[in-house]
PDB file of C-alpha atoms in Angstrom:
ATOM      1  CA  MET N   1      21.972  18.742   8.560  1.00 66.00           C
ATOM      2  CA  ILE N   2      18.856  18.205   6.464  1.00 70.00           C
ATOM      3  CA  LYS N   3      16.510  21.149   6.253  1.00 70.00           C
ATOM      4  CA  ASN N   4      12.826  20.712   5.570  1.00 69.00           C
ATOM      5  CA  HIS N   5      11.224  23.656   3.855  1.00 64.00           C
ATOM      6  CA  HIS N   6       7.509  23.730   4.492  1.00 62.00           C
ATOM      7  CA  PRO N   7       6.029  26.828   2.903  1.00 61.00           C
ATOM      8  CA  SER N   8       3.049  28.145   4.786  1.00 58.00           C
ATOM      9  CA  SER N   9       0.192  28.511   2.389  1.00 69.00           C
ATOM     10  CA  SER N  10      -3.448  28.797   3.213  1.00 79.00           C
ATOM     11  CA  PRO N  11      -5.910  26.203   1.902  1.00 87.00           C
ATOM     12  CA  TRP N  12      -7.538  26.884  -1.415  1.00 91.00           C
ATOM     13  CA  LYS N  13     -11.139  28.069  -1.304  1.00 94.00           C
ATOM     14  CA  VAL N  14     -13.917  26.236  -3.158  1.00 94.00           C
ATOM     15  CA  ILE N  15     -15.796  28.786  -5.269  1.00 95.00           C
ATOM     16  CA  GLN N  16     -18.300  26.355  -6.767  1.00 97.00           C
ATOM     17  CA  LEU N  17     -18.914  22.701  -7.533  1.00 96.00           C
ATOM     18  CA  LEU N  18     -18.942  22.176 -11.313  1.00 96.00           C
ATOM     19  CA  ALA N  19     -19.721  18.440 -11.467  1.00 96.00           C
ATOM     20  CA  GLU N  20     -19.817  15.335  -9.282  1.00 97.00           C
ATOM     21  CA  ILE N  21     -20.092  11.688 -10.344  1.00 96.00           C
ATOM     22  CA  ARG N  22     -20.485   9.107  -7.556  1.00 95.00           C
ATOM     23  CA  SER N  23     -20.146   5.324  -7.424  1.00 89.00           C
ATOM     24  CA  PRO N  24     -19.512   2.943  -4.488  1.00 80.00           C
ATOM     25  CA  TRP N  25     -15.720   2.966  -5.058  1.00 77.00           C
ATOM     26  CA  VAL N  26     -14.902   6.254  -6.736  1.00 89.00           C
ATOM     27  CA  THR N  27     -16.205   9.816  -6.908  1.00 94.00           C
ATOM     28  CA  VAL N  28     -15.063  12.294  -9.568  1.00 95.00           C
ATOM     29  CA  ILE N  29     -15.377  15.958  -8.612  1.00 96.00           C
ATOM     30  CA  ALA N  30     -14.872  19.093 -10.684  1.00 95.00           C
ATOM     31  CA  GLU N  31     -14.595  22.333  -8.736  1.00 95.00           C
ATOM     32  CA  GLN N  32     -13.723  25.918  -9.312  1.00 96.00           C
ATOM     33  CA  LEU N  33     -11.105  26.874  -6.724  1.00 95.00           C
ATOM     34  CA  GLN N  34      -9.349  30.042  -5.646  1.00 95.00           C
ATOM     35  CA  ASP N  35      -5.675  29.374  -4.896  1.00 92.00           C
ATOM     36  CA  ASP N  36      -3.593  31.063  -2.190  1.00 89.00           C
ATOM     37  CA  GLN N  37      -2.604  33.780  -4.695  1.00 90.00           C
ATOM     38  CA  GLY N  38      -6.243  34.642  -5.524  1.00 92.00           C
ATOM     39  CA  LYS N  39      -6.222  32.955  -8.952  1.00 95.00           C
ATOM     40  CA  ILE N  40      -9.396  31.077  -9.967  1.00 96.00           C
ATOM     41  CA  VAL N  41      -8.786  27.600 -11.432  1.00 94.00           C
ATOM     42  CA  ASP N  42     -10.942  24.683 -12.536  1.00 95.00           C
ATOM     43  CA  TYR N  43      -9.753  21.511 -10.850  1.00 92.00           C
ATOM     44  CA  TRP N  44     -10.717  17.860 -11.203  1.00 94.00           C
ATOM     45  CA  ARG N  45     -10.055  15.347  -8.442  1.00 93.00           C
ATOM     46  CA  VAL N  46     -10.945  11.780  -7.538  1.00 93.00           C
ATOM     47  CA  GLU N  47     -12.011  10.422  -4.172  1.00 93.00           C
ATOM     48  CA  LYS N  48     -11.378   6.678  -3.794  1.00 91.00           C
ATOM     49  CA  ALA N  49     -11.514   4.055  -1.096  1.00 91.00           C
ATOM     50  CA  ASP N  50      -8.135   3.435   0.508  1.00 94.00           C
ATOM     51  CA  SER N  51      -6.015   0.481  -0.655  1.00 95.00           C
ATOM     52  CA  VAL N  52      -4.171  -2.348   1.050  1.00 98.00           C
ATOM     53  CA  VAL N  53      -1.116  -4.177  -0.348  1.00 98.00           C
ATOM     54  CA  ILE N  54       0.092  -7.287   1.476  1.00 98.00           C
ATOM     55  CA  LEU N  55       3.541  -8.871   1.308  1.00 98.00           C
ATOM     56  CA  THR N  56       2.760 -12.532   1.907  1.00 98.00           C
ATOM     57  CA  ILE N  57       5.619 -14.566   3.339  1.00 98.00           C
ATOM     58  CA  GLN N  58       5.941 -18.268   4.039  1.00 98.00           C
ATOM     59  CA  ASN N  59       9.140 -20.202   4.715  1.00 97.00           C
ATOM     60  CA  GLN N  60      11.428 -17.329   3.631  1.00 97.00           C
ATOM     61  CA  THR N  61       9.634 -16.801   0.306  1.00 98.00           C
ATOM     62  CA  LEU N  62       7.405 -14.026  -0.968  1.00 98.00           C
ATOM     63  CA  ILE N  63       4.196 -15.429  -2.464  1.00 98.00           C
ATOM     64  CA  LEU N  64       2.208 -13.576  -5.114  1.00 98.00           C
ATOM     65  CA  PRO N  65      -1.175 -14.532  -6.560  1.00 98.00           C
ATOM     66  CA  LYS N  66      -1.823 -15.278 -10.218  1.00 97.00           C
ATOM     67  CA  PRO N  67      -1.316 -12.212 -12.426  1.00 96.00           C
ATOM     68  CA  MET N  68      -4.546 -10.320 -13.100  1.00 94.00           C
ATOM     69  CA  TYR N  69      -5.734  -8.149 -15.961  1.00 94.00           C
ATOM     70  CA  ARG N  70      -5.529  -4.465 -14.983  1.00 90.00           C
ATOM     71  CA  PRO N  71      -7.908  -2.248 -17.012  1.00 91.00           C
ATOM     72  CA  GLY N  72      -5.972   0.897 -16.019  1.00 87.00           C
ATOM     73  CA  VAL N  73      -2.869  -0.238 -17.923  1.00 91.00           C
ATOM     74  CA  GLY N  74      -4.601  -2.604 -20.342  1.00 94.00           C
ATOM     75  CA  LYS N  75      -2.515  -5.656 -19.484  1.00 95.00           C
ATOM     76  CA  THR N  76      -2.025  -8.500 -17.047  1.00 96.00           C
ATOM     77  CA  THR N  77       0.415  -7.730 -14.243  1.00 96.00           C
ATOM     78  CA  LEU N  78       2.015  -9.532 -11.322  1.00 97.00           C
ATOM     79  CA  ASP N  79       1.103  -7.844  -8.039  1.00 97.00           C
ATOM     80  CA  PHE N  80       1.051  -8.577  -4.340  1.00 98.00           C
ATOM     81  CA  PRO N  81      -2.367  -9.416  -2.885  1.00 98.00           C
ATOM     82  CA  GLY N  82      -4.289  -6.207  -2.425  1.00 97.00           C
ATOM     83  CA  GLY N  83      -7.555  -4.393  -2.726  1.00 95.00           C
ATOM     84  CA  ARG N  84      -9.779  -1.597  -1.566  1.00 93.00           C
ATOM     85  CA  VAL N  85     -10.832  -1.016   2.020  1.00 95.00           C
ATOM     86  CA  SER N  86     -14.602  -0.731   2.358  1.00 90.00           C
ATOM     87  CA  SER N  87     -16.047   2.021   4.532  1.00 87.00           C
ATOM     88  CA  GLU N  88     -17.186  -0.619   7.052  1.00 93.00           C
ATOM     89  CA  GLN N  89     -13.671  -1.902   7.808  1.00 95.00           C
ATOM     90  CA  THR N  90     -10.193  -0.802   8.803  1.00 97.00           C
ATOM     91  CA  PRO N  91      -7.183  -1.520   6.581  1.00 98.00           C
ATOM     92  CA  LEU N  92      -6.058  -4.234   9.019  1.00 98.00           C
ATOM     93  CA  GLU N  93      -9.479  -5.909   8.917  1.00 98.00           C
ATOM     94  CA  ALA N  94      -9.247  -6.062   5.111  1.00 98.00           C
ATOM     95  CA  VAL N  95      -6.013  -8.100   5.143  1.00 98.00           C
ATOM     96  CA  PRO N  96      -7.391 -11.590   5.990  1.00 98.00           C
ATOM     97  CA  LEU N  97     -10.294 -11.121   3.564  1.00 98.00           C
ATOM     98  CA  ILE N  98      -7.962 -10.193   0.718  1.00 98.00           C
ATOM     99  CA  LEU N  99      -5.599 -13.102   1.461  1.00 98.00           C
ATOM    100  CA  GLN N 100      -8.560 -15.505   1.457  1.00 98.00           C
ATOM    101  CA  LYS N 101      -9.866 -14.141  -1.839  1.00 97.00           C
ATOM    102  CA  GLU N 102      -6.556 -13.969  -3.692  1.00 97.00           C
ATOM    103  CA  LEU N 103      -4.540 -16.875  -2.264  1.00 98.00           C
ATOM    104  CA  GLY N 104      -7.154 -19.037  -0.507  1.00 98.00           C
ATOM    105  CA  ILE N 105      -5.470 -18.453   2.865  1.00 98.00           C
ATOM    106  CA  GLN N 106      -7.821 -18.691   5.863  1.00 98.00           C
ATOM    107  CA  SER N 107      -7.405 -16.272   8.773  1.00 97.00           C
ATOM    108  CA  HIS N 108      -6.334 -19.080  11.169  1.00 98.00           C
ATOM    109  CA  GLU N 109      -3.485 -19.916   8.738  1.00 98.00           C
ATOM    110  CA  ILE N 110      -1.883 -16.491   9.257  1.00 98.00           C
ATOM    111  CA  ALA N 111       0.848 -16.544  11.925  1.00 98.00           C
ATOM    112  CA  LYS N 112       1.100 -12.748  12.164  1.00 98.00           C
ATOM    113  CA  ILE N 113       0.254  -9.524  10.394  1.00 98.00           C
ATOM    114  CA  LEU N 114       2.531  -6.489  10.706  1.00 98.00           C
ATOM    115  CA  THR N 115       1.607  -2.974   9.627  1.00 97.00           C
ATOM    116  CA  LEU N 116       4.313  -1.361   7.500  1.00 97.00           C
ATOM    117  CA  ASN N 117       2.868   2.173   7.453  1.00 96.00           C
ATOM    118  CA  HIS N 118       0.323   3.201  10.088  1.00 93.00           C
ATOM    119  CA  GLU N 119      -0.634   6.549   8.549  1.00 93.00           C
ATOM    120  CA  GLY N 120      -1.227   5.455   4.969  1.00 95.00           C
ATOM    121  CA  TRP N 121       0.571   7.028   2.050  1.00 95.00           C
ATOM    122  CA  ALA N 122      -1.119   9.429  -0.353  1.00 94.00           C
ATOM    123  CA  ILE N 123      -1.315   7.712  -3.746  1.00 91.00           C
ATOM    124  CA  ASN N 124      -1.521  10.972  -5.691  1.00 89.00           C
ATOM    125  CA  SER N 125      -2.021  13.861  -3.280  1.00 86.00           C
ATOM    126  CA  SER N 126      -2.700  16.402  -6.004  1.00 85.00           C
ATOM    127  CA  PHE N 127      -5.428  14.410  -7.728  1.00 86.00           C
ATOM    128  CA  SER N 128      -6.818  11.918  -5.203  1.00 90.00           C
ATOM    129  CA  ASN N 129      -7.546  11.422  -1.505  1.00 91.00           C
ATOM    130  CA  GLN N 130      -6.733   7.683  -1.647  1.00 93.00           C
ATOM    131  CA  LYS N 131      -4.235   6.277   0.849  1.00 96.00           C
ATOM    132  CA  LEU N 132      -2.158   3.111   0.621  1.00 97.00           C
ATOM    133  CA  TYR N 133      -1.600   0.852   3.621  1.00 98.00           C
ATOM    134  CA  GLY N 134       1.089  -1.814   3.517  1.00 98.00           C
ATOM    135  CA  PHE N 135       1.146  -5.011   5.517  1.00 98.00           C
ATOM    136  CA  MET N 136       3.337  -8.056   5.874  1.00 98.00           C
ATOM    137  CA  ALA N 137       1.495 -11.321   6.536  1.00 98.00           C
ATOM    138  CA  GLU N 138       3.434 -14.369   7.622  1.00 98.00           C
ATOM    139  CA  ILE N 139       1.694 -17.636   6.799  1.00 98.00           C
ATOM    140  CA  LEU N 140       2.150 -20.639   9.076  1.00 98.00           C
ATOM    141  CA  PRO N 141       5.023 -22.789   7.729  1.00 98.00           C
ATOM    142  CA  ASN N 142       3.046 -26.028   7.392  1.00 97.00           C
ATOM    143  CA  ILE N 143       0.074 -24.571   5.466  1.00 96.00           C
ATOM    144  CA  SER N 144      -0.292 -25.729   1.885  1.00 97.00           C
ATOM    145  CA  ILE N 145      -1.400 -22.964  -0.477  1.00 97.00           C
ATOM    146  CA  ASN N 146      -3.282 -24.105  -3.557  1.00 96.00           C
ATOM    147  CA  PRO N 147      -0.758 -23.973  -6.445  1.00 97.00           C
ATOM    148  CA  GLU N 148      -3.600 -22.886  -8.756  1.00 97.00           C
ATOM    149  CA  GLN N 149      -3.739 -19.578  -6.864  1.00 97.00           C
ATOM    150  CA  ILE N 150       0.010 -18.902  -6.801  1.00 98.00           C
ATOM    151  CA  GLY N 151       1.381 -16.741  -9.579  1.00 97.00           C
ATOM    152  CA  ALA N 152       4.987 -16.543  -8.420  1.00 98.00           C
ATOM    153  CA  ILE N 153       7.273 -17.084  -5.480  1.00 98.00           C
ATOM    154  CA  TYR N 154      10.542 -15.304  -4.789  1.00 98.00           C
ATOM    155  CA  PRO N 155      13.122 -16.222  -2.159  1.00 98.00           C
ATOM    156  CA  ILE N 156      13.887 -13.620   0.481  1.00 97.00           C
ATOM    157  CA  THR N 157      17.432 -13.085  -0.722  1.00 95.00           C
ATOM    158  CA  THR N 158      19.116 -10.136  -2.384  1.00 94.00           C
ATOM    159  CA  GLN N 159      18.797 -11.851  -5.770  1.00 96.00           C
ATOM    160  CA  GLY N 160      15.164 -12.823  -5.152  1.00 97.00           C
ATOM    161  CA  ILE N 161      14.146  -9.285  -4.210  1.00 96.00           C
ATOM    162  CA  GLU N 162      16.058  -7.789  -7.158  1.00 96.00           C
ATOM    163  CA  ALA N 163      14.299 -10.230  -9.521  1.00 97.00           C
ATOM    164  CA  LEU N 164      10.921  -9.345  -8.017  1.00 97.00           C
ATOM    165  CA  LEU N 165      11.587  -5.617  -8.381  1.00 96.00           C
ATOM    166  CA  LYS N 166      12.268  -6.205 -12.093  1.00 96.00           C
ATOM    167  CA  ASP N 167       8.990  -8.113 -12.468  1.00 96.00           C
ATOM    168  CA  LEU N 168       6.743  -5.656 -10.584  1.00 96.00           C
ATOM    169  CA  VAL N 169       5.330  -2.788 -12.642  1.00 93.00           C
ATOM    170  CA  CYS N 170       2.974  -1.524  -9.914  1.00 93.00           C
ATOM    171  CA  LEU N 171       4.550   1.405  -8.073  1.00 94.00           C
ATOM    172  CA  GLN N 172       2.400   0.702  -4.997  1.00 95.00           C
ATOM    173  CA  CYS N 173       3.691  -2.881  -4.813  1.00 97.00           C
ATOM    174  CA  ARG N 174       7.263  -1.744  -5.365  1.00 97.00           C
ATOM    175  CA  GLY N 175       6.901   0.925  -2.649  1.00 97.00           C
ATOM    176  CA  ILE N 176       5.577  -1.557  -0.095  1.00 97.00           C
ATOM    177  CA  LEU N 177       8.321  -4.070  -0.972  1.00 98.00           C
ATOM    178  CA  LEU N 178      11.031  -1.428  -0.558  1.00 97.00           C
ATOM    179  CA  GLU N 179       9.498  -0.193   2.720  1.00 97.00           C
ATOM    180  CA  TRP N 180       9.489  -3.767   4.083  1.00 97.00           C
ATOM    181  CA  LYS N 181      13.066  -4.299   2.878  1.00 96.00           C
ATOM    182  CA  GLN N 182      14.201  -1.106   4.619  1.00 95.00           C
ATOM    183  CA  GLN N 183      12.298  -1.736   7.875  1.00 94.00           C
ATOM    184  CA  PHE N 184      13.505  -5.316   8.213  1.00 92.00           C
ATOM    185  CA  LYS N 185      17.038  -4.545   6.987  1.00 90.00           C
ATOM    186  CA  ILE N 186      16.847  -7.103   4.169  1.00 85.00           C
ATOM    187  CA  ASN N 187      20.025  -6.804   2.112  1.00 75.00           C
TER     188      ASN N 187
END
C-alpha cells in the first residue's frame, strides 16, 4: 500500500510587497512573508503565462520544428512545438496557432488533438505560478509539411523514442513525451 503524507500547513501570510516588475508575459514579485511557523522571510517569485507543448504525429512519426535559440540556456535546442497561452485563449485554443507558426500546419490539416494533462502541471511550484499543458496533435496522413520547417523526425518505435529522449534537453518536452508514452502504452 502506498501512503501519501500531506502535512496540513496553513498558507503563508503576505506581510508586505517589496517590489513588482510587470510585462505582458512575466511578472517578478518580491514579498515579505510570514511562514506557518511565524518566521518572516523575503521571497521572490515569478508569475508567467501558462505553456503548451505539442507532440506532433504524422504517419507514425514524431515531427519537431527547426531547433531554436533559447536565451535561458544560451544555446539552440530541439524542442516540440510549444509556446505561451495568452490570457484571451485556452491552452487547447493555442494548439492550432502554435502548429501553424512553428510547422506551417493549418487547423484543417489536423486530424485530432488530444489533451494529455487537463489540470496543467506546475513548472516550478515554489518559484512560479506557470502551468504546463501537454497535447498530442495528429496531422492528416496526406498533408505535406514544408521540409524547411522540420527540424527532426523520429519513428514511433522504442528506438525512436529512446533516441529522441537523448536529443531533448528540455524537461518540459521530455515530461510530455513520457506522459504520452505512458498513456498510450508505447513500449
